[in-house]
mmCIF file of C-alpha atoms in Angstrom:
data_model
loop_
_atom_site.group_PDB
_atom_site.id
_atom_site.type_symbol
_atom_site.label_atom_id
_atom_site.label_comp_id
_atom_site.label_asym_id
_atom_site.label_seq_id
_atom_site.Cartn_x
_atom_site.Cartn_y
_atom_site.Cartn_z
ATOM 1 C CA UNK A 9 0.000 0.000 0.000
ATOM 2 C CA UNK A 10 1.199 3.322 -0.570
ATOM 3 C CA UNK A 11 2.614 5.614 1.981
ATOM 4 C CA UNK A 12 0.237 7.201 4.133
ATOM 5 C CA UNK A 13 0.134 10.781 3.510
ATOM 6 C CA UNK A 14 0.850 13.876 6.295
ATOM 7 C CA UNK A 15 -3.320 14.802 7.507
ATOM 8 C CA UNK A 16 -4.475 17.989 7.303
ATOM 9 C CA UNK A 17 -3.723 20.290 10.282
ATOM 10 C CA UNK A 18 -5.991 22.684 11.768
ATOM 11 C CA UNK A 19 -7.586 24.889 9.212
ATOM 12 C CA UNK A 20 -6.428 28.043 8.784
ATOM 13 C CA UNK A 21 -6.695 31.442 6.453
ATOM 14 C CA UNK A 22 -3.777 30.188 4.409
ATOM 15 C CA UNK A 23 -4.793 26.464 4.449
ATOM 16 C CA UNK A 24 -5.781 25.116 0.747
ATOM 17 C CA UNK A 25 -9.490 23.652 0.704
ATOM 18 C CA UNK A 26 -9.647 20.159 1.375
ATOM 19 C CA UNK A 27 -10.421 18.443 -1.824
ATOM 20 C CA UNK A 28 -13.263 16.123 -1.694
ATOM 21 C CA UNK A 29 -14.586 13.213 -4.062
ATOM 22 C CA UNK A 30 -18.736 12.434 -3.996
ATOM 23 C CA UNK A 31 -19.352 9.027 -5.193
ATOM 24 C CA UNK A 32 -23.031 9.178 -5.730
ATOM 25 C CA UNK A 33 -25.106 6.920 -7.993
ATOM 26 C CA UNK A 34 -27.325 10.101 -8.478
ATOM 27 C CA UNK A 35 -26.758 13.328 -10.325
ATOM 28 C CA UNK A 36 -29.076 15.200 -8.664
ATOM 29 C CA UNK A 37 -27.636 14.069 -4.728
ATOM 30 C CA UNK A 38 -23.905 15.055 -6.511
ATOM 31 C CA UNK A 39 -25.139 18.539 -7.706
ATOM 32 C CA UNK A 40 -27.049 19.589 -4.641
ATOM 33 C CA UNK A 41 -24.035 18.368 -2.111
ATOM 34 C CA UNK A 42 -21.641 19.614 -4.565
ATOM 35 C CA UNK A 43 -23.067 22.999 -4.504
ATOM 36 C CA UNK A 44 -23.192 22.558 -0.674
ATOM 37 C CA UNK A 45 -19.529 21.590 -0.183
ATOM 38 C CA UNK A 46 -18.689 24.587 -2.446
ATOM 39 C CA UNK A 47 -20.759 27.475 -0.765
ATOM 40 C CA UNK A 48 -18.050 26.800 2.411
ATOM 41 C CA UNK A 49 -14.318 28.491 1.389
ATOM 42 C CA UNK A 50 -12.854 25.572 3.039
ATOM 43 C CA UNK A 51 -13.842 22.974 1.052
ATOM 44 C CA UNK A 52 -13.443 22.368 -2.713
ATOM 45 C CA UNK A 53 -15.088 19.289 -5.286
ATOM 46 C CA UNK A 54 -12.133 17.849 -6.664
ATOM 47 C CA UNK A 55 -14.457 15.397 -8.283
ATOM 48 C CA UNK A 56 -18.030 13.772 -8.663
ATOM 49 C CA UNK A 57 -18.396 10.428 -9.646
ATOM 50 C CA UNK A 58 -21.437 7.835 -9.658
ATOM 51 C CA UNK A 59 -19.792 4.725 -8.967
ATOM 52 C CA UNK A 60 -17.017 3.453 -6.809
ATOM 53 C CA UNK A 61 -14.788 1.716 -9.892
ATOM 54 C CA UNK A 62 -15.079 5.636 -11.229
ATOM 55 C CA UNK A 63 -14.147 6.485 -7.934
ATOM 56 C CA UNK A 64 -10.696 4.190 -7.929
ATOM 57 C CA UNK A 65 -10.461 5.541 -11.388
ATOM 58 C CA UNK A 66 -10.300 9.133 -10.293
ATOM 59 C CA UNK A 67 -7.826 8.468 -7.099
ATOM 60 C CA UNK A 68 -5.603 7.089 -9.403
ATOM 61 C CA UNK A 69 -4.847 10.250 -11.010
ATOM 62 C CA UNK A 70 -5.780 12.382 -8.418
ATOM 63 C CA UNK A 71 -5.326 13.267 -4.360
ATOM 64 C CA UNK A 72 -8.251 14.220 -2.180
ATOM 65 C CA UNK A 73 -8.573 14.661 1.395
ATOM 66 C CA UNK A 74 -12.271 13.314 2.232
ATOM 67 C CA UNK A 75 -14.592 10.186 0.191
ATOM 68 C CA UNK A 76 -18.691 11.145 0.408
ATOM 69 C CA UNK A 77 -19.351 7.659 -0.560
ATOM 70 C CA UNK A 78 -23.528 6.465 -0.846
ATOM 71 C CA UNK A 79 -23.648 2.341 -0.320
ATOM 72 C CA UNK A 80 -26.328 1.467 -2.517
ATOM 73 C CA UNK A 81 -25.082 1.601 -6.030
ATOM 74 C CA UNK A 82 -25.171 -0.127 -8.813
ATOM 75 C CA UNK A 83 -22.217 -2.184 -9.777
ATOM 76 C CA UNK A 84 -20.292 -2.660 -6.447
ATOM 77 C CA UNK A 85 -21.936 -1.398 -3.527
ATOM 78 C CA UNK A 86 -20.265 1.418 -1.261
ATOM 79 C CA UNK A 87 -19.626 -1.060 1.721
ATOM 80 C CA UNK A 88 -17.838 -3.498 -0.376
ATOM 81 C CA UNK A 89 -15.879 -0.998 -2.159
ATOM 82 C CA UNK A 90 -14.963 0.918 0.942
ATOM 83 C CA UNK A 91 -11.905 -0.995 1.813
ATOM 84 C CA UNK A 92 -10.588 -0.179 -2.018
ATOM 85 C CA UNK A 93 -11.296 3.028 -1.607
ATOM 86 C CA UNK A 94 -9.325 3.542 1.590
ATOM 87 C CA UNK A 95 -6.470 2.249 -0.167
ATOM 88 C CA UNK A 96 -6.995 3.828 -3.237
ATOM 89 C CA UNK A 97 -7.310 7.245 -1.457
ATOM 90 C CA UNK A 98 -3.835 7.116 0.328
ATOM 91 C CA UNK A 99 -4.999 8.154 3.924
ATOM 92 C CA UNK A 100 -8.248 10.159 2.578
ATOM 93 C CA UNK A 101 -10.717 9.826 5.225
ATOM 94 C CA UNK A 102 -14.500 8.605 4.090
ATOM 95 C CA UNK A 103 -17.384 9.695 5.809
ATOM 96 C CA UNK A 104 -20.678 7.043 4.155
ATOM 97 C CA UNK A 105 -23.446 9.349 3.441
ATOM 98 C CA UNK A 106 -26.430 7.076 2.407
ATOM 99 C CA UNK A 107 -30.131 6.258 3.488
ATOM 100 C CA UNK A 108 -28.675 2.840 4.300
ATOM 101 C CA UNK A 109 -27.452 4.950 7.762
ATOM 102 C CA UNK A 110 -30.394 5.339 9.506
ATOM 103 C CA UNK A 111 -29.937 5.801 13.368
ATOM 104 C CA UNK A 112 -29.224 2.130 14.587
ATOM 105 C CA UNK A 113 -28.740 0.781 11.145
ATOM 106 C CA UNK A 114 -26.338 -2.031 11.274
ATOM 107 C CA UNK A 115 -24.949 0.014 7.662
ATOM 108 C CA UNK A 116 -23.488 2.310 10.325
ATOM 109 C CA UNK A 117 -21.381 -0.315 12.313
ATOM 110 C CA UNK A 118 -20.513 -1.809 9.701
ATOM 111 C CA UNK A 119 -18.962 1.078 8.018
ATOM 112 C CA UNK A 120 -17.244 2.205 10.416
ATOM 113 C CA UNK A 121 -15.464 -1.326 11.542
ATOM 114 C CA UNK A 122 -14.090 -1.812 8.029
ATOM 115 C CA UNK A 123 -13.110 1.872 8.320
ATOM 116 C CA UNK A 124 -15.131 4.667 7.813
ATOM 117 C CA UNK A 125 -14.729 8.008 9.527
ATOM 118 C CA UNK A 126 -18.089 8.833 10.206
ATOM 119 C CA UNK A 127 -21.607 8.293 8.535
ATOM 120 C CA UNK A 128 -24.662 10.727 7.751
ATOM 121 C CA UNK A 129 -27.892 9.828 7.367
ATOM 122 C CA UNK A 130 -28.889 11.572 3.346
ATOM 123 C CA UNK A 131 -32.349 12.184 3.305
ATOM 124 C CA UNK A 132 -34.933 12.130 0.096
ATOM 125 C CA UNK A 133 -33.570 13.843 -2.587
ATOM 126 C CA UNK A 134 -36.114 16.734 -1.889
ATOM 127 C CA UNK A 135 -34.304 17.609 1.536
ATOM 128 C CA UNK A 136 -30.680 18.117 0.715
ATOM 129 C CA UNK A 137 -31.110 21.069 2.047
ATOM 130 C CA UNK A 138 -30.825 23.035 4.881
ATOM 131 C CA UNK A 139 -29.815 20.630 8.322
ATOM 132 C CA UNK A 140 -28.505 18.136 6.013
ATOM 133 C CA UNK A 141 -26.105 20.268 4.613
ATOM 134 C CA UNK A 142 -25.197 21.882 7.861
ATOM 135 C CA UNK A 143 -24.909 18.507 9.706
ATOM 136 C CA UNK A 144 -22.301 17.351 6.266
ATOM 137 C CA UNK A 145 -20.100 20.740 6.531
ATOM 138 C CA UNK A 146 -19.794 20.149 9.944
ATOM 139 C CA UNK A 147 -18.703 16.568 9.848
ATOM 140 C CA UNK A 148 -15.727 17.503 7.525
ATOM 141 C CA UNK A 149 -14.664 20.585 9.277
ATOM 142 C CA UNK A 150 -14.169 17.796 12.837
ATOM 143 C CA UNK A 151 -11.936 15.822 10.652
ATOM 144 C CA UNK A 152 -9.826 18.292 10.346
ATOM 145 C CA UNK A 153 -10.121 20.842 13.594
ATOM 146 C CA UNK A 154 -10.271 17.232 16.148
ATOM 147 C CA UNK A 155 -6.605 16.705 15.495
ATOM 148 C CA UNK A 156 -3.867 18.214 18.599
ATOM 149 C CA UNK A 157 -0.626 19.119 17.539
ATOM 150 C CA UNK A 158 2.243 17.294 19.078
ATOM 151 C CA UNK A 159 4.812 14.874 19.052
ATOM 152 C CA UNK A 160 4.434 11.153 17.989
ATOM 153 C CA UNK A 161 6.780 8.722 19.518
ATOM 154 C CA UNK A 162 6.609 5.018 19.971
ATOM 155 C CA UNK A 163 8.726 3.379 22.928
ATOM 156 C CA UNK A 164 11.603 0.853 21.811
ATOM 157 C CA UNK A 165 11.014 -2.268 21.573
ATOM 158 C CA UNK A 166 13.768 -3.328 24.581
ATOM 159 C CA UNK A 167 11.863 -0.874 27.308
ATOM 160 C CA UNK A 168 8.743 -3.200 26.949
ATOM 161 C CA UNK A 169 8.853 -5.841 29.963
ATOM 162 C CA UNK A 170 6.455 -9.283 30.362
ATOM 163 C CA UNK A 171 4.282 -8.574 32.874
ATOM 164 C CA UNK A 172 1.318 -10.546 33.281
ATOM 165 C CA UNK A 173 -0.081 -9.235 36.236
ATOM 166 C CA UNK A 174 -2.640 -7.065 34.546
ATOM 167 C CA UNK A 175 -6.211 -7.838 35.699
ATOM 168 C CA UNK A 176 -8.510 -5.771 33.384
ATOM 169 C CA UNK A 177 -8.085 -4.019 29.777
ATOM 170 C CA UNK A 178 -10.095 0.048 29.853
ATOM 171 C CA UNK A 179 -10.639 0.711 26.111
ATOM 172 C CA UNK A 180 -11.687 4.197 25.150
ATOM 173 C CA UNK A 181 -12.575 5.704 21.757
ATOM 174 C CA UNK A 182 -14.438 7.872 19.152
ATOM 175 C CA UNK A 183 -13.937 8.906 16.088
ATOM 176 C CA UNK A 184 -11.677 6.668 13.543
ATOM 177 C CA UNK A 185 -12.320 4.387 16.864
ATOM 178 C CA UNK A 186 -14.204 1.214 15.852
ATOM 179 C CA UNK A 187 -11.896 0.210 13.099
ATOM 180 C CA UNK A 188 -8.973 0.746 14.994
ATOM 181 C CA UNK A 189 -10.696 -1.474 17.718
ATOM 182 C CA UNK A 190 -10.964 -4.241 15.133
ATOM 183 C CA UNK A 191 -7.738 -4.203 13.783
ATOM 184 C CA UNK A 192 -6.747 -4.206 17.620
ATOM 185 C CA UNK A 193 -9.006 -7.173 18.508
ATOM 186 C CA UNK A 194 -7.992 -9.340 15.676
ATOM 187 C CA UNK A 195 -4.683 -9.513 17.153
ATOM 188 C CA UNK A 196 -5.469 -10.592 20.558
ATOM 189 C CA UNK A 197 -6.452 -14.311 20.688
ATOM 190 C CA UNK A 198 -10.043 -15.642 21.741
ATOM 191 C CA UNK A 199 -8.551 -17.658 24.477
ATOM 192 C CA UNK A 200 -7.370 -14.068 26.363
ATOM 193 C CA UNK A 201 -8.826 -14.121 29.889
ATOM 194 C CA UNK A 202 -8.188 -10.514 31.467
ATOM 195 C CA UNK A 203 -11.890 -9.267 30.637
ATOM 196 C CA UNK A 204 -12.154 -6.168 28.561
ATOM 197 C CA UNK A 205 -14.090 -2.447 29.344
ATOM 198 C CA UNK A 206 -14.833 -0.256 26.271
ATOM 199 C CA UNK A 207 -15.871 3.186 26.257
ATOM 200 C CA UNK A 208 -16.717 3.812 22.841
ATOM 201 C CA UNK A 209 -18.890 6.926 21.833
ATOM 202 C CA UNK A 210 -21.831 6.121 20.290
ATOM 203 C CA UNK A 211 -25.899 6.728 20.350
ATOM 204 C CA UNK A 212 -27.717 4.141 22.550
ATOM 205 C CA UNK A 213 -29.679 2.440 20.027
ATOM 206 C CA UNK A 214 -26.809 1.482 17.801
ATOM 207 C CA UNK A 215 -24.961 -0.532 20.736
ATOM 208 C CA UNK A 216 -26.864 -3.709 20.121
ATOM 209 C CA UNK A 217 -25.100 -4.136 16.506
ATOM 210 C CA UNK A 218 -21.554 -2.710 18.221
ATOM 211 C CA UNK A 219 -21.481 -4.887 20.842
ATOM 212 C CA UNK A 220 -22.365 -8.075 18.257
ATOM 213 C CA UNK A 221 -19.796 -6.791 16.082
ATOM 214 C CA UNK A 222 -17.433 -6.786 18.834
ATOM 215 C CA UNK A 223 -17.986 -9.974 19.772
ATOM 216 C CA UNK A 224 -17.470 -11.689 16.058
ATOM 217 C CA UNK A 225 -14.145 -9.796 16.000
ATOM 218 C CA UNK A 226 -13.100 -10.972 19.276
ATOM 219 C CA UNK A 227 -14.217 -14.053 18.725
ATOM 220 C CA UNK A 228 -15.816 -14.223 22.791
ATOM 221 C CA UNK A 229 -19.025 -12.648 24.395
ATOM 222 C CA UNK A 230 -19.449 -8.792 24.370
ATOM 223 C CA UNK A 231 -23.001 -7.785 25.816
ATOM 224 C CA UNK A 232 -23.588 -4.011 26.494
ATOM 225 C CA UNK A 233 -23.206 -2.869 30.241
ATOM 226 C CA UNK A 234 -26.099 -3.530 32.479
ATOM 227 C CA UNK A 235 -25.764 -1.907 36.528
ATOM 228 C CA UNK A 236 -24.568 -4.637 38.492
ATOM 229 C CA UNK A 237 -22.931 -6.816 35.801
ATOM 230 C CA UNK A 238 -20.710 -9.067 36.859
ATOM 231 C CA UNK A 239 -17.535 -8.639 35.386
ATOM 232 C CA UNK A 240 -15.958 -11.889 34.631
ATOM 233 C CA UNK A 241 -12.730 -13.362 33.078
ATOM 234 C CA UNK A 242 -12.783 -13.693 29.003
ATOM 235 C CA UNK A 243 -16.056 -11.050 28.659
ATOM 236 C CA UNK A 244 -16.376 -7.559 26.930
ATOM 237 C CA UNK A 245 -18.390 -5.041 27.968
ATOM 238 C CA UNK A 246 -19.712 -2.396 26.364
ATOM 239 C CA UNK A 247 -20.690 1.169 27.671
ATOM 240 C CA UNK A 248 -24.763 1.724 27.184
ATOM 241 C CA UNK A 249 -24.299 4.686 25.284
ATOM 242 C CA UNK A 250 -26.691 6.793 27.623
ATOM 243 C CA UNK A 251 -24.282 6.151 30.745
ATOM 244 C CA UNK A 252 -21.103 6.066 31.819
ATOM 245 C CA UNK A 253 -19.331 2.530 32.189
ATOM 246 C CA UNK A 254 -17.863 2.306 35.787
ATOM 247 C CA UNK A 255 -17.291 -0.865 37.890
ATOM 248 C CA UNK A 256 -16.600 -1.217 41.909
ATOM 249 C CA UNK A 257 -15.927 -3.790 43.906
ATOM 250 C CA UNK A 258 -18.786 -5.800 45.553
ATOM 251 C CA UNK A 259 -17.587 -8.191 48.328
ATOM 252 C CA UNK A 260 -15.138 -10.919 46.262
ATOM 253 C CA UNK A 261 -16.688 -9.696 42.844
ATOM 254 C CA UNK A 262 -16.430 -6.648 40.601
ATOM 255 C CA UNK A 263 -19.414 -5.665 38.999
ATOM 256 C CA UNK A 264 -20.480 -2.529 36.672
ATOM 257 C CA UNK A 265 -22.120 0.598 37.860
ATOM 258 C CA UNK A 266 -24.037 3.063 35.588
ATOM 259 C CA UNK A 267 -24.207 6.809 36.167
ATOM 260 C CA UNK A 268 -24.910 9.706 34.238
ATOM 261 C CA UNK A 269 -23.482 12.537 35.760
ATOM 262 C CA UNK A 270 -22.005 15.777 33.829
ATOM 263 C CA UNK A 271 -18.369 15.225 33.017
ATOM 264 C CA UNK A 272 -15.332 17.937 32.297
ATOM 265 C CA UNK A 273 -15.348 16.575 28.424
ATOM 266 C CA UNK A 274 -19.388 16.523 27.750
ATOM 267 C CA UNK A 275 -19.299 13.353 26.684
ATOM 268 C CA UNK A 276 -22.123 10.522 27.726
ATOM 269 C CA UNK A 277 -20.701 7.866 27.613
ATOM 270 C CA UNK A 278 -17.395 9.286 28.753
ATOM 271 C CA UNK A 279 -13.767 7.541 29.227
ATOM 272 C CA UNK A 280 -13.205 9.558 31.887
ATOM 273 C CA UNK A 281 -15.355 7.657 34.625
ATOM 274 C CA UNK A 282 -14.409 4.588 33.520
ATOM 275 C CA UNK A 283 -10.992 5.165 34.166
ATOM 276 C CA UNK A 284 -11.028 6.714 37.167
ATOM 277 C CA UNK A 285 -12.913 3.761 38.651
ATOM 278 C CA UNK A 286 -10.339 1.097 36.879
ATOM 279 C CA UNK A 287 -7.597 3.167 38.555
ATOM 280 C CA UNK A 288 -9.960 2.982 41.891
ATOM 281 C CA UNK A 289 -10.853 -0.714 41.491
ATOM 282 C CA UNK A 290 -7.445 -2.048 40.671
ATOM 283 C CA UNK A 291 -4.521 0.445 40.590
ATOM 284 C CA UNK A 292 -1.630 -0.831 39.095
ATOM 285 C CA UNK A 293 -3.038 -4.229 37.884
ATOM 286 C CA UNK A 294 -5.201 -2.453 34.869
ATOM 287 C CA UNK A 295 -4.080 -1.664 31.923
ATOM 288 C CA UNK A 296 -5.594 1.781 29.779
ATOM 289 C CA UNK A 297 -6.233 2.207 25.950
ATOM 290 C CA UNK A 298 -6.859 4.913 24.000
ATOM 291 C CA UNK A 299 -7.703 4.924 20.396
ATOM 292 C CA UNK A 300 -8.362 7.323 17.669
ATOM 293 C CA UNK A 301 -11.073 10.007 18.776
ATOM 294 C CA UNK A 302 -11.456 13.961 18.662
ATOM 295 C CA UNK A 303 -11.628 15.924 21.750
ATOM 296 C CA UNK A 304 -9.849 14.935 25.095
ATOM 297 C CA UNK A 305 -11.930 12.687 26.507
ATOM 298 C CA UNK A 306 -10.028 10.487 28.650
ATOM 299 C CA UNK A 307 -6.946 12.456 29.498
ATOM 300 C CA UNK A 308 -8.283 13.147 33.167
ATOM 301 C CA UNK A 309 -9.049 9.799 33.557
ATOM 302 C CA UNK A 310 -5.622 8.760 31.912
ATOM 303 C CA UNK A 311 -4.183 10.924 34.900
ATOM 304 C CA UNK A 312 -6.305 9.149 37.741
ATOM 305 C CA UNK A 313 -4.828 5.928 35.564
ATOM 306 C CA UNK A 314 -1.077 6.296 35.996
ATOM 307 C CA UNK A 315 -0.970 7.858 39.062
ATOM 308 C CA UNK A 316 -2.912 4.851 40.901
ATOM 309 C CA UNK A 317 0.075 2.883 39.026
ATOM 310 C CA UNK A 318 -2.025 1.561 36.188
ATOM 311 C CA UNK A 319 -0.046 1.342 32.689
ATOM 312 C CA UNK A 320 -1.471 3.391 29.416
ATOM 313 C CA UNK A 321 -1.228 2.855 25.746
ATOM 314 C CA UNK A 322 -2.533 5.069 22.746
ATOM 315 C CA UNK A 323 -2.556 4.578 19.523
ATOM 316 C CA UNK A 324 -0.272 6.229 16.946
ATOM 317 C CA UNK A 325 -1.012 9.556 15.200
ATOM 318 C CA UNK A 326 -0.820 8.041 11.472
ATOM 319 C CA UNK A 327 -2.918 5.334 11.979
ATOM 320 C CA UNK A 328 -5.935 7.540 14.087
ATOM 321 C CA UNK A 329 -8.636 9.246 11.975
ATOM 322 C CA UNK A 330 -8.419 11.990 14.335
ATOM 323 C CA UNK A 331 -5.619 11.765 17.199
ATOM 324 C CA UNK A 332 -7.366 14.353 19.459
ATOM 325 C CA UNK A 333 -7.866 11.921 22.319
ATOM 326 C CA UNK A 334 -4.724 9.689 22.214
ATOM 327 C CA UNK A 335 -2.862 12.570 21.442
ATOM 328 C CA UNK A 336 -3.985 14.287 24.872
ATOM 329 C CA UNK A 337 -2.735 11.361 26.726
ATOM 330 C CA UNK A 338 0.274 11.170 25.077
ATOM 331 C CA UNK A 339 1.112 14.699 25.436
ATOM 332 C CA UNK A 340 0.131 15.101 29.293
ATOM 333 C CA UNK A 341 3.093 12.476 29.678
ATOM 334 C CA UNK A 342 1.019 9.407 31.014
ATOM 335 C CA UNK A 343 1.237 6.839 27.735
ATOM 336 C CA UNK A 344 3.984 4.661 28.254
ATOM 337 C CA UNK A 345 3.808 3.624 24.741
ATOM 338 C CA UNK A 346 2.370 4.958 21.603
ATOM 339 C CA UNK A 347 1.660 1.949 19.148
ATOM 340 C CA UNK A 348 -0.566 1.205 15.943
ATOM 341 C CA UNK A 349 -3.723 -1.188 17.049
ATOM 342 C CA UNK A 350 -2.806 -4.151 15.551
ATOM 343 C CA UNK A 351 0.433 -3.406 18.116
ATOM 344 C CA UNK A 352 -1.340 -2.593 20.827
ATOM 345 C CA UNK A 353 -3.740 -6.046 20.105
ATOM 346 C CA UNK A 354 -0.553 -8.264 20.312
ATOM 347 C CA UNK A 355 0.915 -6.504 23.294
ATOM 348 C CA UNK A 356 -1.741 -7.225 25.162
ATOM 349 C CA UNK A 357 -1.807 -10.498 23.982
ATOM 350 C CA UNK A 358 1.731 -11.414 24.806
ATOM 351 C CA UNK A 359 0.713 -10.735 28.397
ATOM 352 C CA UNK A 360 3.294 -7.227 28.420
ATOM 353 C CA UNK A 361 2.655 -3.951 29.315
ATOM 354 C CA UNK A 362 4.572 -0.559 29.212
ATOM 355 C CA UNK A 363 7.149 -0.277 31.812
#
């Protein structure tokens, strides 16, 4: 695969527009979101095609920043072409805006596991107008403004000790998040007994098909967090997606608690909580995870984390989406190792943690 270009960085006055592809089976969706993408100075067409092998076509000749790709087409569908296209566009992020994406839509999920930035619901053709287009410009623009500036460094191989006294994995994510959590998973094997926490942000009713997906990629049970939930050896667990994802210790058993309080970052569910109760619950015997996300959700938590003598890792800037949240934990100084997710996957696997 080619090199993976440099991202975007913040936009500014003397920034060139991000170029952006639609793949669209129909003209009239490509001329009403074209003329949407260029009504905003920061954004430019640098094509409009209505099918992804015109698509490959055009990203062999040409660089863009961002894919608006629909899934049902004719010819090969969006979904199937989306892992070609990902290749094809040389670290161009795709956001899948199609009908297909309805809120809960297993379209969604699946999208975004094989790699998709982000999704959009497009309505009838009569209302691409108006919140639609808002809701698109806005989903670009967070691609690009999500990402902290700072430095990218991955610890040597020979500062990486066997430990395996770690007794629980924290995952936390967003953005770019579910694929990297897949590529991550693959590499840990099904037989891996230190249960697993995720944090991943996402609407409540689309947890169902996360937590299933999860659990094919895994290859063990993921169910989505219920109060009181045991938490047992060899399970995933899933934050709700209207509650944070804590757990506490209840006589010889830890178990998850639920809460929805307001958090520093806004989010619900938040990384934050869950960490600081992992750091509460076991100290130095957990081991933290971020992956690609905007914002800095986590990086409180990621304190609570290392300071209770708990290990971190985050994932690498070139292989996030948007390396807002990693990035935060990197830069306050608490990751002891800053690692693709297939890396992460087999460090955890081997039983090893930062040192």
């Amino acid at each position: 695969m080619p090199a993976r270009p440099q991202k975007l960085a913040a936009f500014t006055t003397q920034t060139p527009p991000a170029r952006i592809l639609i793949v669209d089976d129909s003209v009239v969706a490509r001329a009403v979101i074209g003329k949407m993408i260029e009504s905003n100075s920061r954004f430019a067409v640098a094509g409009a095609v209505a099918d992804a092998h015109a698509a490959l076509d055009f990203l062999q000749r040409e660089t863009v920043d961002v894919i608006l790709l629909d899934i049902e087409m004719p010819g090969v569908d969006g979904l199937t072409a989306l892992p070609d296209l990902l290749a094809g566009g040389r670290g161009a992020r795709v956001i899948v805006v199609s009908s297909s994406c309805a809120e809960g839509a297993a379209a969604t999920i699946q999208a975004l596991t094989l790699g998709a930035a982000d999704t959009l619901v497009k309505p009838g053709l009569g209302n691409l107008v108006g919140k639609f287009g808002d809701m698109l410009t806005e989903k670009i623009a967070r691609l690009f403004d999500g990402d902290d500036a700072g430095a990218n460094r991955s610890l040597p191989a020979a500062t990486v000790g066997a430990v395996s006294d770690f007794d629980i994995v924290a995952i936390g994510a967003s953005t770019g998040g579910i694929h990297a959590l897949s590529q991550m998973l693959r590499a840990v094997p099904p037989a891996f007994q230190a249960p697993m926490l995720i944090t991943q942000h996402l609407p409540p009713s689309f947890m169902p098909y996360f937590a299933a997906q999860i659990a094919v990629l895994a290859g063990r049970p993921c169910e989505v967090a219920q109060d009181h939930l045991r938490i047992k050896p060899g399970r995933i667990i899933v934050a709700p997606g209207d509650a944070h994802l804590r757990c506490a210790r209840f006589g010889d058993a830890v178990v998850v608690r639920l809460t929805n309080e307001r958090v520093a970052s806004g989010c619900l569910p938040s990384v934050d909580p869950m960490f600081a109760s992992v750091a509460e619950t076991f100290g130095a015997r957990a081991l933290g995870v971020v992956l690609s996300g905007m914002g800095r959700d986590g990086a409180l938590g990621a304190a609570q984390l290392s300071h209770a003598g708990g290990a971190l890792v985050v994932q690498d800037k070139a292989s996030s989406v948007v390396w807002g949240m990693p990035g935060a934990v990197a830069q306050g100084g608490f990751a002891q190792a800053v690692l693709p997710p297939d890396e992460i996957g087999r460090l955890i696997a081997a039983g090893k943690r930062p040192q």
